[in-house]
mmCIF file of C-alpha atoms and ligand atoms in Angstrom:
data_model
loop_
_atom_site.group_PDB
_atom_site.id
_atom_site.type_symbol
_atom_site.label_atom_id
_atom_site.label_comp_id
_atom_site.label_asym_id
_atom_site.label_seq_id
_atom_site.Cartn_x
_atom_site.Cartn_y
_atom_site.Cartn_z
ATOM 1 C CA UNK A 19 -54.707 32.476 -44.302
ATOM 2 C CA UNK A 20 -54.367 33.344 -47.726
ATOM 3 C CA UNK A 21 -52.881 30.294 -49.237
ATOM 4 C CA UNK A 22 -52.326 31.658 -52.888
ATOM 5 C CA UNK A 23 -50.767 34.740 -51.389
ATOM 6 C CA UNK A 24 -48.200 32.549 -49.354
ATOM 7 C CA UNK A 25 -47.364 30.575 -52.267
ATOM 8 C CA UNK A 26 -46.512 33.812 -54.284
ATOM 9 C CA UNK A 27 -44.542 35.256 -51.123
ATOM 10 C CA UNK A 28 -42.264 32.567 -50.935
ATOM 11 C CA UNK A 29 -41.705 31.869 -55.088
ATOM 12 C CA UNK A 30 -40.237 35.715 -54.497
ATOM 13 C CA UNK A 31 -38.504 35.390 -52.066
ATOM 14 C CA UNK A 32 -36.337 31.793 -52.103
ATOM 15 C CA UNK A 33 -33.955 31.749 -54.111
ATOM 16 C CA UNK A 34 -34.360 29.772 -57.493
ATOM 17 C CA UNK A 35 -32.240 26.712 -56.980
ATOM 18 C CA UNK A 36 -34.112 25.900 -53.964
ATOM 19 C CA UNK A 37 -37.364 24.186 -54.087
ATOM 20 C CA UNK A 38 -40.012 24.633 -52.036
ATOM 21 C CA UNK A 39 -42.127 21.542 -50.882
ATOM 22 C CA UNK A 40 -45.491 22.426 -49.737
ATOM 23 C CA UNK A 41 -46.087 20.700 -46.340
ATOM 24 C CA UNK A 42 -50.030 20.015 -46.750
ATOM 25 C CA UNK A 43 -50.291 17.293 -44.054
ATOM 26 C CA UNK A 44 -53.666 17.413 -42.143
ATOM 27 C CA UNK A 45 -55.196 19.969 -44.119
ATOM 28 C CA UNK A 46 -58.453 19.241 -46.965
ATOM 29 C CA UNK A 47 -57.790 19.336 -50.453
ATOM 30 C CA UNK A 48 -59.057 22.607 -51.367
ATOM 31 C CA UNK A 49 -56.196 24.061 -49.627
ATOM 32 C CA UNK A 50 -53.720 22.187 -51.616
ATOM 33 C CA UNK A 51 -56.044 23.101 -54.652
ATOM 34 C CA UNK A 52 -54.946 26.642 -54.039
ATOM 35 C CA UNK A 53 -51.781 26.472 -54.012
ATOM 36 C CA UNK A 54 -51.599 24.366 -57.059
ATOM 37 C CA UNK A 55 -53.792 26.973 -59.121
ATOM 38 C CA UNK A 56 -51.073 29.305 -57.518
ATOM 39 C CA UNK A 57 -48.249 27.357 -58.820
ATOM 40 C CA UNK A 58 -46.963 25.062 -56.510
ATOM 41 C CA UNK A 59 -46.156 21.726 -57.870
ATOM 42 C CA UNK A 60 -44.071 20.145 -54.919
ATOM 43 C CA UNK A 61 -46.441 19.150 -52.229
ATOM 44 C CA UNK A 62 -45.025 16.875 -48.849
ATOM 45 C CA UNK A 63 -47.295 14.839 -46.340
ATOM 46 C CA UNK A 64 -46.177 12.671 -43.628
ATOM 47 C CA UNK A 65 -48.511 9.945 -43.610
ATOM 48 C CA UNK A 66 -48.757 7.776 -46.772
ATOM 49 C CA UNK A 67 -52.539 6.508 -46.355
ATOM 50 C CA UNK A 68 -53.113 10.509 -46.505
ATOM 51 C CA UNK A 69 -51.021 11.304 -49.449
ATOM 52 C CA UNK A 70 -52.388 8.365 -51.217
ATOM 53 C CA UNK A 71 -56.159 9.714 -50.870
ATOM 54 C CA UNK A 72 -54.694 13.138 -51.882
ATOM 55 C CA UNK A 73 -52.945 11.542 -55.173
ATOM 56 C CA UNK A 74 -56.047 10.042 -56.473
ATOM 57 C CA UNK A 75 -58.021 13.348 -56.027
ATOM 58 C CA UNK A 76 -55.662 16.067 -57.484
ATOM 59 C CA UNK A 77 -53.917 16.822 -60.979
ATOM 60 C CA UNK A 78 -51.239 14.428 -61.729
ATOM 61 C CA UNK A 79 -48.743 16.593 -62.033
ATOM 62 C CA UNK A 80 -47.862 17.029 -58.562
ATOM 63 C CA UNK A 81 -44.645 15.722 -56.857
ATOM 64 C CA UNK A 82 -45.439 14.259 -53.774
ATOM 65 C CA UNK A 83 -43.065 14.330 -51.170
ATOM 66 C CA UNK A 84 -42.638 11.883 -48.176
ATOM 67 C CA UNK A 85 -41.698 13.345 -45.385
ATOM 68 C CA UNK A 86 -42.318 11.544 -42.558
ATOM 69 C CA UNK A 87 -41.315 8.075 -40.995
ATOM 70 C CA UNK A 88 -42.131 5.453 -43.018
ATOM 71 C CA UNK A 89 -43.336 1.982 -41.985
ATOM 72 C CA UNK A 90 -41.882 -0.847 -44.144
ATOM 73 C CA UNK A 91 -45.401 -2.447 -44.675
ATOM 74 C CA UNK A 92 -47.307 0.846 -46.707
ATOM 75 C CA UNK A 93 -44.240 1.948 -49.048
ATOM 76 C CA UNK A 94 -46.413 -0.232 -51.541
ATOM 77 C CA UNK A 95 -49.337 1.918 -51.230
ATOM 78 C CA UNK A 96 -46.990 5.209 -52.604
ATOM 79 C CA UNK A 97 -44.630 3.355 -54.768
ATOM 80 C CA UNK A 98 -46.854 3.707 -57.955
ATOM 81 C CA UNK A 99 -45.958 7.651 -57.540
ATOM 82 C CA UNK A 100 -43.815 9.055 -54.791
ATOM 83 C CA UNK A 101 -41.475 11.511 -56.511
ATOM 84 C CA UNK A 102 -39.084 11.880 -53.317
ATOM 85 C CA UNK A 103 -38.608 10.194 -49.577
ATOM 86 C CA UNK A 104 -37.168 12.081 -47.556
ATOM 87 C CA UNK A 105 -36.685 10.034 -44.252
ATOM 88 C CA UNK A 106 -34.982 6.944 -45.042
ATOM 89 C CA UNK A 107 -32.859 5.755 -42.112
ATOM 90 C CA UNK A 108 -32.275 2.054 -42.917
ATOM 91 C CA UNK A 109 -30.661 -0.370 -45.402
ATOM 92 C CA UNK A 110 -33.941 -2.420 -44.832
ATOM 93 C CA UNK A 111 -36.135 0.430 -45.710
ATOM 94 C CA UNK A 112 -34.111 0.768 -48.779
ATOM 95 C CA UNK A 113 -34.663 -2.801 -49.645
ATOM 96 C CA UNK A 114 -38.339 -2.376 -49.455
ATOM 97 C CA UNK A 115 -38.370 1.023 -51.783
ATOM 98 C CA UNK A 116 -36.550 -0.963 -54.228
ATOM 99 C CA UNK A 117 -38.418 -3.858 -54.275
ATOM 100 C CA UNK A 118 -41.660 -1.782 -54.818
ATOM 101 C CA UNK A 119 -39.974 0.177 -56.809
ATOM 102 C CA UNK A 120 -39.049 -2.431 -59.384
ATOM 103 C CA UNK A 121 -42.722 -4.026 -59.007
ATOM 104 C CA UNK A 122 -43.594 -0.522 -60.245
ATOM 105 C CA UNK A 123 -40.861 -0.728 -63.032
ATOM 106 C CA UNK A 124 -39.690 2.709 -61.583
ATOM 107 C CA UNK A 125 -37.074 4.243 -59.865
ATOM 108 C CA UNK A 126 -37.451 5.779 -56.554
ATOM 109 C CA UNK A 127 -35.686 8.839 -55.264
ATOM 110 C CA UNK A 128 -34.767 9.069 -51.045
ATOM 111 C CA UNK A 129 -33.254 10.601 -49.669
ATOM 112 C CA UNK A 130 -31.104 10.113 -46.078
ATOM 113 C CA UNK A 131 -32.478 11.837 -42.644
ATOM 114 C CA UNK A 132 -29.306 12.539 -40.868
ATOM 115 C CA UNK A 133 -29.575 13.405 -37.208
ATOM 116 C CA UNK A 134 -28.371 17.126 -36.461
ATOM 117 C CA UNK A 135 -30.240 17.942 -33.733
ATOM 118 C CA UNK A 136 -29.474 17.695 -30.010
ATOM 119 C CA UNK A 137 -33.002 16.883 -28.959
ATOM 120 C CA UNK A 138 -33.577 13.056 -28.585
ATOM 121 C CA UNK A 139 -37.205 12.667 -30.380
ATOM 122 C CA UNK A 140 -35.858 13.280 -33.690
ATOM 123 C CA UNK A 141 -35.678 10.462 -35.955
ATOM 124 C CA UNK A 142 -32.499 9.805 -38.094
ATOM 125 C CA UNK A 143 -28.851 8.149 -38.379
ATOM 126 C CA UNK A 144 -25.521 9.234 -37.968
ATOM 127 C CA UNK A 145 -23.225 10.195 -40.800
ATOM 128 C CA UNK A 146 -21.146 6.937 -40.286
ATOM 129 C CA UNK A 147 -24.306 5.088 -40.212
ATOM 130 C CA UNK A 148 -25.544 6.585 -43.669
ATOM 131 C CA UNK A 149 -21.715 5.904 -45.097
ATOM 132 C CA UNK A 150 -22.104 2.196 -44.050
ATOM 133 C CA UNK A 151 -25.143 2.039 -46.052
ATOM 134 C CA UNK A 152 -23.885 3.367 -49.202
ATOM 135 C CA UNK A 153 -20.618 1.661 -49.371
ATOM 136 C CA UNK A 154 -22.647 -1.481 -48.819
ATOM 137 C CA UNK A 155 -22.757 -4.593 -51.405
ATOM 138 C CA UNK A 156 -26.356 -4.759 -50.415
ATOM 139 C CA UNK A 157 -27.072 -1.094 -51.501
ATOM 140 C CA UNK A 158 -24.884 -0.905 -54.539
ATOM 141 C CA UNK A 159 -27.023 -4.073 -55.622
ATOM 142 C CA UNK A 160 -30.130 -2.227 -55.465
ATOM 143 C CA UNK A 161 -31.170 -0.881 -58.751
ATOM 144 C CA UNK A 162 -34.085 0.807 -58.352
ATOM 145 C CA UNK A 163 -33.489 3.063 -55.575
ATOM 146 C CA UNK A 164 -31.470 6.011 -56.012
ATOM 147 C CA UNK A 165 -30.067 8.384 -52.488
ATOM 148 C CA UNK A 166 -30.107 11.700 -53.989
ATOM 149 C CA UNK A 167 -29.158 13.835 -50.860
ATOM 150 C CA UNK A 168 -29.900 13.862 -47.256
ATOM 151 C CA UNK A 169 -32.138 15.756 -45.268
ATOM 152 C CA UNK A 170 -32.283 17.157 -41.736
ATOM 153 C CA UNK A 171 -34.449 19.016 -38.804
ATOM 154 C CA UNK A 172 -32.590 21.128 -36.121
ATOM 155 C CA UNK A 173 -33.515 21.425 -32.696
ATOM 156 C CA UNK A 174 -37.021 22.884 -32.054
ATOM 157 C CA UNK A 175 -35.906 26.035 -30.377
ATOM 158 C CA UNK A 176 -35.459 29.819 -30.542
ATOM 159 C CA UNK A 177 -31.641 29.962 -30.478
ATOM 160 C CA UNK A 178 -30.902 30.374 -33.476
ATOM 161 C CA UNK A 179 -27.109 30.194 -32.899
ATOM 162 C CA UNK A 180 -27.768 26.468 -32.066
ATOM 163 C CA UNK A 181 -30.438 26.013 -35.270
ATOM 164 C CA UNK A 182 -27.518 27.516 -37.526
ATOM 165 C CA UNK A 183 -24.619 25.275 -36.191
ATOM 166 C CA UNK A 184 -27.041 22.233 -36.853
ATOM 167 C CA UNK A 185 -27.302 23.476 -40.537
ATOM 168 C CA UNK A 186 -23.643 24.330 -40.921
ATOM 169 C CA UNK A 187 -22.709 20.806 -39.375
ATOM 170 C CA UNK A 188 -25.277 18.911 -42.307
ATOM 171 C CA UNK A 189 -24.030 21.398 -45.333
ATOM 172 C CA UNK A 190 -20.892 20.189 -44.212
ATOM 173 C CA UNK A 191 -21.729 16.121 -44.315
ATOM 174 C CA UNK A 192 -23.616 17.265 -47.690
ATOM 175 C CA UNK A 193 -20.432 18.607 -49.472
ATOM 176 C CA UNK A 194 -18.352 15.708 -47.943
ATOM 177 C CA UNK A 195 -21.104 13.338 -49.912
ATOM 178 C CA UNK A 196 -21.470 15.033 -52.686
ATOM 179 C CA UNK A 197 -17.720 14.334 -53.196
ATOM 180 C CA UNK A 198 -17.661 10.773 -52.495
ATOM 181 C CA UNK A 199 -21.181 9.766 -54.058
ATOM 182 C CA UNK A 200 -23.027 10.191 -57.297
ATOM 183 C CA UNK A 201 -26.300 11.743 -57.449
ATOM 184 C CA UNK A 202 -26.131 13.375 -54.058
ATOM 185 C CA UNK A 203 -27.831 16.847 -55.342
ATOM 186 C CA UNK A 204 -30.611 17.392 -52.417
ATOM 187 C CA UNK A 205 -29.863 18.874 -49.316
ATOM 188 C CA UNK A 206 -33.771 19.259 -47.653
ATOM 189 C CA UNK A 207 -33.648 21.531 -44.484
ATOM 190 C CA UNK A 208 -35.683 24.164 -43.417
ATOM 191 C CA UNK A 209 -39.208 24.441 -42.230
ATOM 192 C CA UNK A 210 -41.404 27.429 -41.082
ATOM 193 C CA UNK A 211 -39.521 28.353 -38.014
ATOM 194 C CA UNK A 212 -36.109 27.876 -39.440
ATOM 195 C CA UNK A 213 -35.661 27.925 -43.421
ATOM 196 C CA UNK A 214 -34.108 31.439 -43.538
ATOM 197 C CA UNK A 215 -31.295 30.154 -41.670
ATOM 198 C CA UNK A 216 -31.627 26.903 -43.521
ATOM 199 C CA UNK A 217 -31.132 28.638 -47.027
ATOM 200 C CA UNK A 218 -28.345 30.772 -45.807
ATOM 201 C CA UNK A 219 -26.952 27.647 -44.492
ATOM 202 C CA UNK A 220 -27.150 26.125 -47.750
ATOM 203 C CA UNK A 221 -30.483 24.315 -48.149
ATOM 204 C CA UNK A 222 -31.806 23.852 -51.823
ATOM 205 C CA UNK A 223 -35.242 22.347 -50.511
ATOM 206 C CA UNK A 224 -37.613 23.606 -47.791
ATOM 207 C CA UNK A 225 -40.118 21.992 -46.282
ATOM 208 C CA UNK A 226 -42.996 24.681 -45.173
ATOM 209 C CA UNK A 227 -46.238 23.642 -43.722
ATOM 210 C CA UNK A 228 -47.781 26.704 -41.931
ATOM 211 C CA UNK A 229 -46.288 29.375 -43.360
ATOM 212 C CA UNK A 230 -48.296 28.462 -46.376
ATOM 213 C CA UNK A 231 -51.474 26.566 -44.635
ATOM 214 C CA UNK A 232 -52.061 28.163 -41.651
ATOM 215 C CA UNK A 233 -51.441 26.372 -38.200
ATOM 216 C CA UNK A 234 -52.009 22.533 -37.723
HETATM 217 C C1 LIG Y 584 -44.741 19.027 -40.614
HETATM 218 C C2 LIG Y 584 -43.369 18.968 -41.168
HETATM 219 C C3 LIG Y 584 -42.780 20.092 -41.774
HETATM 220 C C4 LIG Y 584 -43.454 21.446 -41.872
HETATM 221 O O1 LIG Y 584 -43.522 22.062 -40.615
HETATM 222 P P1 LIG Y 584 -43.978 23.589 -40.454
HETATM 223 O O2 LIG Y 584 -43.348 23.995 -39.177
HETATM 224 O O3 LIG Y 584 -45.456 23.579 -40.408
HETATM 225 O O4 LIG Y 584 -43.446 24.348 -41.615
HETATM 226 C C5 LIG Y 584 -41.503 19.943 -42.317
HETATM 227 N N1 LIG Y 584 -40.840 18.770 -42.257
HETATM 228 C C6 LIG Y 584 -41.379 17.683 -41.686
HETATM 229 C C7 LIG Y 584 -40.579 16.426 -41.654
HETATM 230 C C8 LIG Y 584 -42.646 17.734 -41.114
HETATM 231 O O5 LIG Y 584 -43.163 16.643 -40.538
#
């Protein structure tokens, strides 16, 4: 794998108002060193004791992405400098990110994981679920948590018919929140297998792990 050459790959080839988060998870921090000294500034890991240790050895600069389920109990180990969430799914979890948040005297960005896909193992909330949430009291009280989009995973499979109507069916809950909410900007969809039909489908943030690293 050349990591550099990936990085340079896909800064040609996605579009410019789509950002691409670097999915480093299991890998050792020369790889991520790599693609840093190739440019890449967004970088996503789905455990947070992991992204912590990764945080204290690399250039501050970095935006580190949450990606994966998140335990109440650790959001105060990344609330210091998570730059997005991207798998909120309750107003609990939202309580917590605020409360760290604010202990942090910081905002924190989320965003929420809607469930597209057909497959039961995927984690996420319905669209009525998410508008419950948002046209809460409790939420609109929280001050130091802000939902800037949603994100999304399709079914792991090779028909892509199905992987594009999953897409379609979020873009469409995206534009439909966009309208009714402010700050809704970040529609994150799109990994290796799938982000071509994820950026045609309207994704402005993409999530690639081993097209970049190599596999896991
Ligand atoms: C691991 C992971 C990715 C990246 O997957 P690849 O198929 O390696 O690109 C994207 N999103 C989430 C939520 C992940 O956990």
């Amino acid at each position: 794998m050349n990591i550099s050459e990936n990085i340079k790959n896909f800064q040609d080839e996605l579009p410019d108002d789509v950002t691409l988060v670097a999915i480093s998870k299991t890998k050792p921090v020369d790889d991520l060193l790599e693609a840093y000294e190739a440019g890449q500034r967004h970088f996503g890991e789905n455990k947070i004791q992991e992204m912590t240790e990764k945080w204290e050895k690399l250039p501050k600069d970095i935006k580190w992405h949450m990606v994966g389920h998140v335990q109440r109990n650790k959001v105060k180990y990344m609330a210091p400098y998570v730059s997005l969430i991207h798998a909120v799914d309750s107003l609990k979890l939202l309580k917590e990110i605020n409360k760290e948040a604010d202990k942090n005297d910081r905002d924190i960005d989320c965003l929420l994981q809607i469930k597209i896909a057909e497959e039961d193992s995927k984690f996420g909330i319905s669209t009525e679920k998410a508008k419950e949430i948002l046209d809460s009291e409790e939420f609109k009280k929280l001050d130091h948590v802000k939902v800037k989009g949603l994100m999304g995973m399709a079914t792991f499979t090779d028909d892509e018919t199905q992987v594009k109507k999953e897409f379609e069916h979020l873009k469409s809950v995206f534009k439909d929140f966009s309208e009714q909410y402010v700050d809704m900007k970040v529609l994150s969809m799109g990994m290796s297998g799938d982000y071509k039909i994820a950026v045609d489908s309207g994704s402005n943030m993409v999530r690639i792990g081993s097209d970049i690293f190599g596999a896991r």
